[in-house]
Amino acid sequence: MREVFLSTTEEILDADPDVAVVLADISAAQLAGAARRHPDRVINVGIREQLLVSAGAGLALAGLRPIVHTFPSFLVERAFEQIKLDFSHQEAGGVLVSYGASYDMSTAGRTHQSPGDVALIDSLPGWTVHVPGHPDEARRLLLESIPGDGRIYLRLSAQENASPHLGVGFTRLRAGSRGVVVAVGPVLDRVLRATAGLDVTVLYASTIRPFDAAGLRAAALAASPEVVLVEPYLAGTSAHWVAEALSDVPHRLRSLGVRRDTEVRTYGGIADHDLAHGLDAGSLALSVKDFLQG
């Protein structure tokens, strides 16, 4: 996804003189050619992430469409006050693009892990949140984010599904009668493996804010209002949206994602952390079956 994002960003810079990119060293080498062609619109502030976000908001207030990019732990967690004040409070528009979702960079340590980024963005009104599960989805969502003046968070991951799904809102990939399993972004393939042979509806979304309440409601009413929510970040981040969508429907919800009960200190690769958080296909299968039987 990162390579697709960078190549697409170069295309956008070459085609649209109203777009600027702000970097904090991350990906500066890959965009060096674009920086030579557009030195006034590719700005590297160095490892100053609060300045990164504030500079992006300043460009927006000056009439440009900023793409602001670095790792999520630095972009969202370290610079959250600047996102809150400089973008949201001032109602400035921009596209924040992170790469290295949750524990993608597990061997870099806790400093580079940010499973709470979507929950933080979700605390601010008016943001669109894209969580693509395939590079083709990432390209489309980036291109669609450039027009207008909306506030967008595009969350790119090292993990991806085998095939893109380019629908809007929840896409129904499998129909069943015993419950609804919602898969967000790059967890889809694991969810499909985990639910193989189960009589459940599987919904997929690469855009999770705004939340497609109507799509979830229709699926739950057509099947059974037993919902399993599988997100590649902090477990339960979208639980309140599920509750709102089904506020007048008796239902049960099981939220799966990065664990909240403890900080996982396992050293290892992505697959090791998937297992520790119960986000591998085998663990997901057990969780879904236990919930439906319970």
PDB file of N, CA and C in Angstrom, residues 38-80:
ATOM      1  N   HIS A  38       8.518  20.001  -7.660  1.00  0.00           N
ATOM      2  CA  HIS A  38       7.559  20.891  -6.996  1.00  0.00           C
ATOM      3  C   HIS A  38       8.124  21.303  -5.630  1.00  0.00           C
ATOM      4  N   PRO A  39       9.214  22.026  -5.600  1.00  0.00           N
ATOM      5  CA  PRO A  39       9.877  22.326  -4.320  1.00  0.00           C
ATOM      6  C   PRO A  39       9.019  23.148  -3.359  1.00  0.00           C
ATOM      7  N   ASP A  40       8.051  23.884  -3.888  1.00  0.00           N
ATOM      8  CA  ASP A  40       7.188  24.688  -3.014  1.00  0.00           C
ATOM      9  C   ASP A  40       5.983  23.909  -2.511  1.00  0.00           C
ATOM     10  N   ARG A  41       5.795  22.664  -3.004  1.00  0.00           N
ATOM     11  CA  ARG A  41       4.608  21.894  -2.605  1.00  0.00           C
ATOM     12  C   ARG A  41       4.950  20.528  -2.032  1.00  0.00           C
ATOM     13  N   VAL A  42       6.220  20.201  -1.871  1.00  0.00           N
ATOM     14  CA  VAL A  42       6.645  19.001  -1.144  1.00  0.00           C
ATOM     15  C   VAL A  42       7.564  19.493  -0.028  1.00  0.00           C
ATOM     16  N   ILE A  43       7.051  19.482   1.181  1.00  0.00           N
ATOM     17  CA  ILE A  43       7.712  20.132   2.306  1.00  0.00           C
ATOM     18  C   ILE A  43       8.076  19.081   3.343  1.00  0.00           C
ATOM     19  N   ASN A  44       9.356  18.988   3.676  1.00  0.00           N
ATOM     20  CA  ASN A  44       9.840  18.056   4.687  1.00  0.00           C
ATOM     21  C   ASN A  44      10.259  18.859   5.912  1.00  0.00           C
ATOM     22  N   VAL A  45       9.495  18.725   7.005  1.00  0.00           N
ATOM     23  CA  VAL A  45       9.786  19.506   8.211  1.00  0.00           C
ATOM     24  C   VAL A  45      10.752  18.795   9.144  1.00  0.00           C
ATOM     25  N   GLY A  46      11.247  17.599   8.758  1.00  0.00           N
ATOM     26  CA  GLY A  46      12.091  16.825   9.652  1.00  0.00           C
ATOM     27  C   GLY A  46      11.261  16.119  10.707  1.00  0.00           C
ATOM     28  N   ILE A  47      11.949  15.586  11.723  1.00  0.00           N
ATOM     29  CA  ILE A  47      11.237  14.778  12.721  1.00  0.00           C
ATOM     30  C   ILE A  47      10.577  15.708  13.753  1.00  0.00           C
ATOM     31  N   ARG A  48       9.628  16.476  13.253  1.00  0.00           N
ATOM     32  CA  ARG A  48       8.859  17.424  14.078  1.00  0.00           C
ATOM     33  C   ARG A  48       7.375  17.208  13.755  1.00  0.00           C
ATOM     34  N   GLU A  49       6.796  16.191  14.382  1.00  0.00           N
ATOM     35  CA  GLU A  49       5.470  15.753  13.951  1.00  0.00           C
ATOM     36  C   GLU A  49       4.371  16.755  14.297  1.00  0.00           C
ATOM     37  N   GLN A  50       4.510  17.464  15.433  1.00  0.00           N
ATOM     38  CA  GLN A  50       3.500  18.494  15.729  1.00  0.00           C
ATOM     39  C   GLN A  50       3.539  19.585  14.665  1.00  0.00           C
ATOM     40  N   LEU A  51       4.740  19.975  14.262  1.00  0.00           N
ATOM     41  CA  LEU A  51       4.881  20.960  13.190  1.00  0.00           C
ATOM     42  C   LEU A  51       4.342  20.404  11.877  1.00  0.00           C
ATOM     43  N   LEU A  52       4.550  19.125  11.636  1.00  0.00           N
ATOM     44  CA  LEU A  52       4.035  18.476  10.431  1.00  0.00           C
ATOM     45  C   LEU A  52       2.545  18.736  10.273  1.00  0.00           C
ATOM     46  N   VAL A  53       1.783  18.476  11.339  1.00  0.00           N
ATOM     47  CA  VAL A  53       0.335  18.637  11.273  1.00  0.00           C
ATOM     48  C   VAL A  53      -0.047  20.110  11.202  1.00  0.00           C
ATOM     49  N   SER A  54       0.600  20.944  12.003  1.00  0.00           N
ATOM     50  CA  SER A  54       0.271  22.369  11.989  1.00  0.00           C
ATOM     51  C   SER A  54       0.575  22.998  10.642  1.00  0.00           C
ATOM     52  N   ALA A  55       1.687  22.595  10.030  1.00  0.00           N
ATOM     53  CA  ALA A  55       2.021  23.127   8.708  1.00  0.00           C
ATOM     54  C   ALA A  55       0.979  22.699   7.684  1.00  0.00           C
ATOM     55  N   GLY A  56       0.516  21.457   7.786  1.00  0.00           N
ATOM     56  CA  GLY A  56      -0.530  20.999   6.872  1.00  0.00           C
ATOM     57  C   GLY A  56      -1.804  21.807   7.020  1.00  0.00           C
ATOM     58  N   ALA A  57      -2.199  22.082   8.268  1.00  0.00           N
ATOM     59  CA  ALA A  57      -3.400  22.882   8.496  1.00  0.00           C
ATOM     60  C   ALA A  57      -3.202  24.301   7.971  1.00  0.00           C
ATOM     61  N   GLY A  58      -2.004  24.840   8.142  1.00  0.00           N
ATOM     62  CA  GLY A  58      -1.733  26.176   7.620  1.00  0.00           C
ATOM     63  C   GLY A  58      -1.850  26.236   6.112  1.00  0.00           C
ATOM     64  N   LEU A  59      -1.365  25.219   5.435  1.00  0.00           N
ATOM     65  CA  LEU A  59      -1.507  25.159   3.977  1.00  0.00           C
ATOM     66  C   LEU A  59      -2.980  25.092   3.588  1.00  0.00           C
ATOM     67  N   ALA A  60      -3.767  24.337   4.352  1.00  0.00           N
ATOM     68  CA  ALA A  60      -5.206  24.255   4.064  1.00  0.00           C
ATOM     69  C   ALA A  60      -5.862  25.620   4.217  1.00  0.00           C
ATOM     70  N   LEU A  61      -5.515  26.337   5.274  1.00  0.00           N
ATOM     71  CA  LEU A  61      -6.093  27.662   5.490  1.00  0.00           C
ATOM     72  C   LEU A  61      -5.651  28.652   4.414  1.00  0.00           C
ATOM     73  N   ALA A  62      -4.514  28.364   3.777  1.00  0.00           N
ATOM     74  CA  ALA A  62      -4.018  29.217   2.690  1.00  0.00           C
ATOM     75  C   ALA A  62      -4.612  28.834   1.337  1.00  0.00           C
ATOM     76  N   GLY A  63      -5.462  27.796   1.316  1.00  0.00           N
ATOM     77  CA  GLY A  63      -6.153  27.438   0.088  1.00  0.00           C
ATOM     78  C   GLY A  63      -5.648  26.209  -0.626  1.00  0.00           C
ATOM     79  N   LEU A  64      -4.643  25.524  -0.078  1.00  0.00           N
ATOM     80  CA  LEU A  64      -4.128  24.298  -0.691  1.00  0.00           C
ATOM     81  C   LEU A  64      -4.797  23.075  -0.058  1.00  0.00           C
ATOM     82  N   ARG A  65      -4.684  21.955  -0.740  1.00  0.00           N
ATOM     83  CA  ARG A  65      -5.198  20.682  -0.227  1.00  0.00           C
ATOM     84  C   ARG A  65      -3.991  19.880   0.251  1.00  0.00           C
ATOM     85  N   PRO A  66      -3.767  19.783   1.579  1.00  0.00           N
ATOM     86  CA  PRO A  66      -2.558  19.114   2.066  1.00  0.00           C
ATOM     87  C   PRO A  66      -2.729  17.607   2.225  1.00  0.00           C
ATOM     88  N   ILE A  67      -1.694  16.873   1.862  1.00  0.00           N
ATOM     89  CA  ILE A  67      -1.548  15.461   2.224  1.00  0.00           C
ATOM     90  C   ILE A  67      -0.450  15.412   3.275  1.00  0.00           C
ATOM     91  N   VAL A  68      -0.773  14.958   4.468  1.00  0.00           N
ATOM     92  CA  VAL A  68       0.146  14.962   5.607  1.00  0.00           C
ATOM     93  C   VAL A  68       0.462  13.508   5.954  1.00  0.00           C
ATOM     94  N   HIS A  69       1.745  13.157   5.982  1.00  0.00           N
ATOM     95  CA  HIS A  69       2.082  11.731   6.022  1.00  0.00           C
ATOM     96  C   HIS A  69       3.227  11.420   6.972  1.00  0.00           C
ATOM     97  N   THR A  70       3.017  10.407   7.813  1.00  0.00           N
ATOM     98  CA  THR A  70       4.082   9.740   8.559  1.00  0.00           C
ATOM     99  C   THR A  70       3.481   8.497   9.219  1.00  0.00           C
ATOM    100  N   PHE A  71       4.207   7.889  10.155  1.00  0.00           N
ATOM    101  CA  PHE A  71       3.712   6.711  10.858  1.00  0.00           C
ATOM    102  C   PHE A  71       2.588   7.120  11.823  1.00  0.00           C
ATOM    103  N   PRO A  72       1.616   6.232  12.082  1.00  0.00           N
ATOM    104  CA  PRO A  72       0.447   6.627  12.878  1.00  0.00           C
ATOM    105  C   PRO A  72       0.764   7.003  14.321  1.00  0.00           C
ATOM    106  N   SER A  73       1.757   6.363  14.919  1.00  0.00           N
ATOM    107  CA  SER A  73       2.086   6.712  16.305  1.00  0.00           C
ATOM    108  C   SER A  73       2.582   8.137  16.416  1.00  0.00           C
ATOM    109  N   PHE A  74       3.176   8.659  15.346  1.00  0.00           N
ATOM    110  CA  PHE A  74       3.658  10.038  15.334  1.00  0.00           C
ATOM    111  C   PHE A  74       2.610  10.994  14.765  1.00  0.00           C
ATOM    112  N   LEU A  75       1.881  10.547  13.759  1.00  0.00           N
ATOM    113  CA  LEU A  75       0.908  11.401  13.088  1.00  0.00           C
ATOM    114  C   LEU A  75      -0.324  11.656  13.957  1.00  0.00           C
ATOM    115  N   VAL A  76      -0.848  10.596  14.584  1.00  0.00           N
ATOM    116  CA  VAL A  76      -2.104  10.711  15.329  1.00  0.00           C
ATOM    117  C   VAL A  76      -1.860  10.855  16.830  1.00  0.00           C
ATOM    118  N   GLU A  77      -1.036   9.978  17.401  1.00  0.00           N
ATOM    119  CA  GLU A  77      -0.864  10.012  18.853  1.00  0.00           C
ATOM    120  C   GLU A  77      -0.010  11.203  19.287  1.00  0.00           C
ATOM    121  N   ARG A  78       1.169  11.361  18.693  1.00  0.00           N
ATOM    122  CA  ARG A  78       2.063  12.441  19.129  1.00  0.00           C
ATOM    123  C   ARG A  78       1.490  13.809  18.788  1.00  0.00           C
ATOM    124  N   ALA A  79       0.832  13.931  17.659  1.00  0.00           N
ATOM    125  CA  ALA A  79       0.357  15.244  17.193  1.00  0.00           C
ATOM    126  C   ALA A  79      -1.156  15.391  17.324  1.00  0.00           C
ATOM    127  N   PHE A  80      -1.763  14.660  18.272  1.00  0.00           N
ATOM    128  CA  PHE A  80      -3.222  14.700  18.352  1.00  0.00           C
ATOM    129  C   PHE A  80      -3.738  16.092  18.706  1.00  0.00           C
TER     130      PHE A  80
END
